[in-house]
mmCIF file of C-alpha atoms in Angstrom:
data_model
loop_
_atom_site.group_PDB
_atom_site.id
_atom_site.type_symbol
_atom_site.label_atom_id
_atom_site.label_comp_id
_atom_site.label_asym_id
_atom_site.label_seq_id
_atom_site.Cartn_x
_atom_site.Cartn_y
_atom_site.Cartn_z
ATOM 1 C CA MET A 1 152.177 103.253 55.251
ATOM 2 C CA SER A 2 151.142 100.038 53.512
ATOM 3 C CA ILE A 3 147.613 98.666 53.426
ATOM 4 C CA ARG A 4 148.848 95.629 55.350
ATOM 5 C CA GLU A 5 150.328 97.767 58.138
ATOM 6 C CA THR A 6 147.149 99.816 58.467
ATOM 7 C CA THR A 7 144.999 96.668 58.535
ATOM 8 C CA GLU A 8 147.203 95.090 61.192
ATOM 9 C CA MET A 9 146.974 98.249 63.310
ATOM 10 C CA LEU A 10 143.189 98.087 63.202
ATOM 11 C CA LEU A 11 143.113 94.378 64.018
ATOM 12 C CA SER A 12 145.455 94.908 66.975
ATOM 13 C CA GLY A 13 142.913 97.277 68.530
ATOM 14 C CA LYS A 14 144.731 100.510 67.809
ATOM 15 C CA PHE A 15 142.928 103.777 67.119
ATOM 16 C CA ILE A 16 144.219 105.452 63.994
ATOM 17 C CA CYS A 17 144.175 109.243 64.054
ATOM 18 C CA SER A 18 146.153 112.218 62.773
ATOM 19 C CA VAL A 19 148.203 112.217 65.990
ATOM 20 C CA THR A 20 149.205 108.549 66.252
ATOM 21 C CA ALA A 21 149.423 107.552 62.587
ATOM 22 C CA PRO A 22 148.833 110.474 60.208
ATOM 23 C CA GLU A 23 149.759 108.519 57.073
ATOM 24 C CA ALA A 24 147.391 105.645 57.884
ATOM 25 C CA PHE A 25 144.687 108.144 58.866
ATOM 26 C CA ASN A 26 144.996 109.873 55.492
ATOM 27 C CA ASP A 27 144.874 106.496 53.733
ATOM 28 C CA LEU A 28 141.619 105.633 55.507
ATOM 29 C CA ASN A 29 140.223 108.996 54.414
ATOM 30 C CA ASN A 30 140.792 107.847 50.844
ATOM 31 C CA PRO A 31 137.613 106.037 49.676
ATOM 32 C CA GLU A 32 139.503 103.519 47.540
ATOM 33 C CA THR A 33 141.961 102.532 50.274
ATOM 34 C CA HIS A 34 139.138 102.538 52.832
ATOM 35 C CA GLU A 35 137.189 100.009 50.746
ATOM 36 C CA THR A 36 140.245 97.816 50.175
ATOM 37 C CA ILE A 37 140.970 97.593 53.901
ATOM 38 C CA GLY A 38 137.285 97.062 54.674
ATOM 39 C CA ALA A 39 137.259 94.102 52.270
ATOM 40 C CA LEU A 40 140.236 92.599 54.097
ATOM 41 C CA LEU A 41 138.503 92.974 57.465
ATOM 42 C CA ARG A 42 135.099 91.533 56.509
ATOM 43 C CA PRO A 43 136.131 87.852 56.435
ATOM 44 C CA LEU A 44 137.497 88.392 59.962
ATOM 45 C CA ASN A 45 134.106 89.648 61.184
ATOM 46 C CA ARG A 46 135.400 93.197 61.422
ATOM 47 C CA LYS A 47 134.603 96.508 59.795
ATOM 48 C CA ILE A 48 136.067 99.992 59.824
ATOM 49 C CA SER A 49 134.307 102.387 62.180
ATOM 50 C CA ARG A 50 134.926 106.066 62.821
ATOM 51 C CA THR A 51 134.240 108.201 65.867
ATOM 52 C CA ARG A 52 131.365 110.650 65.475
ATOM 53 C CA GLY A 53 133.747 113.593 65.472
ATOM 54 C CA GLY A 54 135.672 111.940 62.666
ATOM 55 C CA ASN A 55 139.032 112.088 64.434
ATOM 56 C CA ALA A 56 139.755 108.364 64.758
ATOM 57 C CA TYR A 57 139.240 105.067 62.950
ATOM 58 C CA TYR A 58 139.060 101.696 64.656
ATOM 59 C CA ALA A 59 137.981 98.123 63.898
ATOM 60 C CA ALA A 60 134.499 97.201 65.146
ATOM 61 C CA TRP A 61 132.750 93.850 65.134
ATOM 62 C CA ILE A 62 130.178 93.041 62.448
ATOM 63 C CA ASN A 63 128.212 90.535 64.542
ATOM 64 C CA LEU A 64 128.601 88.618 67.784
ATOM 65 C CA GLU A 65 127.140 85.248 66.863
ATOM 66 C CA ALA A 66 130.274 83.199 67.528
ATOM 67 C CA ASN A 67 131.133 82.472 71.159
ATOM 68 C CA SER A 68 134.795 83.255 70.543
ATOM 69 C CA ASP A 69 133.884 86.686 69.192
ATOM 70 C CA ARG A 70 131.614 87.401 72.157
ATOM 71 C CA ASP A 71 134.448 86.483 74.504
ATOM 72 C CA ALA A 72 136.790 88.834 72.655
ATOM 73 C CA VAL A 73 134.255 91.665 72.846
ATOM 74 C CA THR A 74 133.820 91.088 76.585
ATOM 75 C CA ARG A 75 137.567 91.407 77.085
ATOM 76 C CA GLU A 76 137.694 94.586 75.002
ATOM 77 C CA PHE A 77 134.721 96.071 76.827
ATOM 78 C CA ASP A 78 136.240 95.315 80.231
ATOM 79 C CA ALA A 79 139.508 96.961 79.178
ATOM 80 C CA VAL A 80 137.747 100.128 78.021
ATOM 81 C CA ARG A 81 135.484 100.211 81.087
ATOM 82 C CA ASN A 82 138.528 99.959 83.380
ATOM 83 C CA GLN A 83 140.073 102.936 81.592
ATOM 84 C CA LEU A 84 137.011 105.188 81.688
ATOM 85 C CA ARG A 85 137.249 106.525 85.226
ATOM 86 C CA PRO A 86 141.034 107.125 85.249
ATOM 87 C CA VAL A 87 140.907 108.831 81.853
ATOM 88 C CA ILE A 88 138.003 111.125 82.736
ATOM 89 C CA THR A 89 139.626 111.917 86.103
ATOM 90 C CA PHE A 90 142.835 112.790 84.234
ATOM 91 C CA VAL A 91 140.969 115.068 81.818
ATOM 92 C CA LEU A 92 139.118 116.852 84.634
ATOM 93 C CA GLU A 93 142.358 117.323 86.535
ATOM 94 C CA LEU A 94 144.021 118.912 83.520
ATOM 95 C CA MET A 95 141.004 121.154 82.978
ATOM 96 C CA ASP A 96 141.322 122.367 86.579
ATOM 97 C CA CYS A 97 145.045 122.939 86.111
ATOM 98 C CA ASP A 98 144.352 125.028 83.019
ATOM 99 C CA LEU A 99 141.232 126.679 84.502
ATOM 100 C CA ARG A 100 139.255 125.825 81.362
ATOM 101 C CA ASP A 101 135.526 125.079 81.318
ATOM 102 C CA HIS A 102 135.418 122.941 78.171
ATOM 103 C CA PRO A 103 136.687 119.393 77.666
ATOM 104 C CA LEU A 104 140.084 118.620 76.223
ATOM 105 C CA ASN A 105 139.953 117.431 72.639
ATOM 106 C CA VAL A 106 141.980 115.505 70.091
ATOM 107 C CA GLY A 107 145.213 117.321 69.271
ATOM 108 C CA ASP A 108 145.322 119.411 72.458
ATOM 109 C CA ILE A 109 148.840 119.571 73.878
ATOM 110 C CA VAL A 110 149.788 119.178 77.522
ATOM 111 C CA SER A 111 153.228 119.575 79.085
ATOM 112 C CA GLU A 112 154.234 117.264 81.909
ATOM 113 C CA ALA A 113 156.610 119.873 83.338
ATOM 114 C CA GLU A 114 153.853 122.489 83.493
ATOM 115 C CA ILE A 115 151.530 120.105 85.330
ATOM 116 C CA VAL A 116 154.286 119.266 87.826
ATOM 117 C CA THR A 117 154.776 122.974 88.585
ATOM 118 C CA ILE A 118 151.049 123.520 89.098
ATOM 119 C CA LEU A 119 150.611 120.485 91.365
ATOM 120 C CA GLU A 120 153.631 121.366 93.477
ATOM 121 C CA ASN A 121 151.929 124.672 94.292
ATOM 122 C CA ASN A 122 148.359 123.459 94.711
ATOM 123 C CA THR A 123 147.578 121.038 97.522
ATOM 124 C CA PHE A 124 144.047 120.322 96.329
ATOM 125 C CA LEU A 125 145.117 119.367 92.817
ATOM 126 C CA ASN A 126 148.016 117.385 94.191
ATOM 127 C CA GLU A 127 145.608 115.345 96.307
ATOM 128 C CA ARG A 128 143.423 114.749 93.252
ATOM 129 C CA ASN A 129 146.441 113.446 91.367
ATOM 130 C CA THR A 130 147.235 111.093 94.245
ATOM 131 C CA ALA A 131 143.646 109.816 94.107
ATOM 132 C CA LEU A 132 144.100 109.212 90.379
ATOM 133 C CA LEU A 133 147.195 107.148 91.126
ATOM 134 C CA ARG A 134 145.093 105.015 93.472
ATOM 135 C CA LEU A 135 142.625 104.431 90.635
ATOM 136 C CA LEU A 136 145.561 103.255 88.562
ATOM 137 C CA ASN A 137 146.683 100.935 91.390
ATOM 138 C CA SER A 138 150.039 102.694 91.377
ATOM 139 C CA LYS A 139 152.709 102.191 94.022
ATOM 140 C CA HIS A 140 153.825 105.824 93.656
ATOM 141 C CA THR A 141 151.121 107.512 95.731
ATOM 142 C CA ASN A 142 153.733 108.685 98.239
ATOM 143 C CA SER A 143 156.412 109.560 95.699
ATOM 144 C CA PRO A 144 157.550 113.119 94.893
ATOM 145 C CA VAL A 145 155.191 115.061 92.624
ATOM 146 C CA PRO A 146 157.368 114.740 89.480
ATOM 147 C CA VAL A 147 157.344 110.943 89.837
ATOM 148 C CA GLN A 148 153.605 110.895 90.446
ATOM 149 C CA VAL A 149 152.884 113.013 87.386
ATOM 150 C CA ARG A 150 155.226 110.985 85.182
ATOM 151 C CA THR A 151 153.491 107.797 86.317
ATOM 152 C CA VAL A 152 150.075 109.202 85.399
ATOM 153 C CA PHE A 153 151.246 110.407 82.003
ATOM 154 C CA ASP A 154 152.910 107.073 81.279
ATOM 155 C CA SER A 155 149.651 105.290 82.135
ATOM 156 C CA MET A 156 147.650 107.529 79.789
ATOM 157 C CA LYS A 157 150.243 106.944 77.073
ATOM 158 C CA LYS A 158 149.910 103.193 77.604
ATOM 159 C CA PHE A 159 146.116 103.510 77.315
ATOM 160 C CA GLY A 160 146.622 105.270 73.978
ATOM 161 C CA ILE A 161 144.981 108.483 75.192
ATOM 162 C CA ILE A 162 148.043 110.672 74.686
ATOM 163 C CA ALA A 163 151.112 110.445 72.473
ATOM 164 C CA GLU A 164 154.430 112.233 72.876
ATOM 165 C CA THR A 165 154.901 115.025 70.326
ATOM 166 C CA ILE A 166 158.647 114.372 70.127
ATOM 167 C CA GLU A 167 160.232 111.350 71.772
ATOM 168 C CA GLY A 168 161.685 112.388 75.130
ATOM 169 C CA SER A 169 160.061 115.840 75.157
ATOM 170 C CA ARG A 170 157.418 114.869 77.739
ATOM 171 C CA ARG A 171 154.981 117.046 75.825
ATOM 172 C CA PHE A 172 151.892 115.147 74.745
ATOM 173 C CA GLN A 173 148.947 115.414 72.382
ATOM 174 C CA PHE A 174 145.577 113.850 72.992
ATOM 175 C CA THR A 175 144.778 111.162 70.448
ATOM 176 C CA GLY A 176 141.587 110.138 68.681
ATOM 177 C CA LYS A 177 140.959 107.525 71.340
ATOM 178 C CA LEU A 178 139.913 110.322 73.697
ATOM 179 C CA GLU A 179 136.987 111.030 71.378
ATOM 180 C CA TYR A 180 136.038 107.352 71.524
ATOM 181 C CA ILE A 181 136.221 107.364 75.331
ATOM 182 C CA TYR A 182 133.858 110.340 75.432
ATOM 183 C CA GLU A 183 131.416 108.466 73.185
ATOM 184 C CA VAL A 184 131.518 105.287 75.291
ATOM 185 C CA LEU A 185 130.980 107.299 78.485
ATOM 186 C CA GLU A 186 128.036 109.132 76.941
ATOM 187 C CA PHE A 187 126.594 105.835 75.702
ATOM 188 C CA ILE A 188 126.857 104.121 79.076
ATOM 189 C CA ASN A 189 125.506 107.126 80.978
ATOM 190 C CA SER A 190 122.473 107.314 78.680
ATOM 191 C CA ARG A 191 121.670 103.699 79.500
ATOM 192 C CA GLU A 192 122.527 103.729 83.197
ATOM 193 C CA GLN A 193 118.939 103.213 84.384
ATOM 194 C CA ILE A 194 118.411 100.356 81.936
ATOM 195 C CA LEU A 195 121.605 98.705 83.089
ATOM 196 C CA GLU A 196 120.499 98.842 86.715
ATOM 197 C CA LYS A 197 117.271 96.950 85.921
ATOM 198 C CA ASN A 198 118.928 93.930 84.380
ATOM 199 C CA ALA A 199 122.676 94.261 84.707
ATOM 200 C CA GLU A 200 123.882 91.051 83.070
ATOM 201 C CA GLU A 201 121.535 91.098 80.080
ATOM 202 C CA GLN A 202 121.931 94.800 79.385
ATOM 203 C CA ASN A 203 125.686 94.721 79.895
ATOM 204 C CA THR A 204 125.877 92.268 76.995
ATOM 205 C CA ALA A 205 123.667 94.563 74.906
ATOM 206 C CA VAL A 206 125.885 97.561 75.652
ATOM 207 C CA GLN A 207 128.978 95.600 74.664
ATOM 208 C CA GLY A 208 127.371 94.763 71.346
ATOM 209 C CA ASP A 209 126.252 98.323 70.638
ATOM 210 C CA VAL A 210 129.594 99.856 71.587
ATOM 211 C CA PHE A 211 131.827 97.395 69.759
ATOM 212 C CA ASN A 212 129.661 97.067 66.676
ATOM 213 C CA GLY A 213 130.623 100.667 66.020
#
């Protein structure tokens, strides 16, 4: 993948990981290419950031002095915040389906067909999936289970949380964005009491901390 393509992916808000773009991910692991792309981003008030676990790269803001940049950050923050609850609900649902007691991680594979089979035989989990569809404002809450599950998976794919292993297989891998979502959730939870004291002021501070990478 060319340096231009990788730079454009970062600027478009994509998370680059070994699942979604292995070639670009390897390029960013190369110090020379990493510096070249970083130099291209700096005049645009952006820098390359990496999740703490090291499984994804993304473009973060360098500073938020310009009003236009603050507006852009607010939009990005709102988009991520709106995804948090559905994504975490999805992860918890899959953990219950698999009877595991540890979170799903980048690279973990999940089969849509297997989840359909489990939900069709478990009323409780089926109801949880319907609740997730309500969070997603879906019109398929009363649809057959296979349609409901496909709708949820398509939403998570659109969020960039999962990617299909082979086109049309309906088997998915979790992407590096999941690691980022975990970090944002942890960050917000650690500052929940502060946010309650002065919501508007602290919300702006959280946006800056999160999107400055």
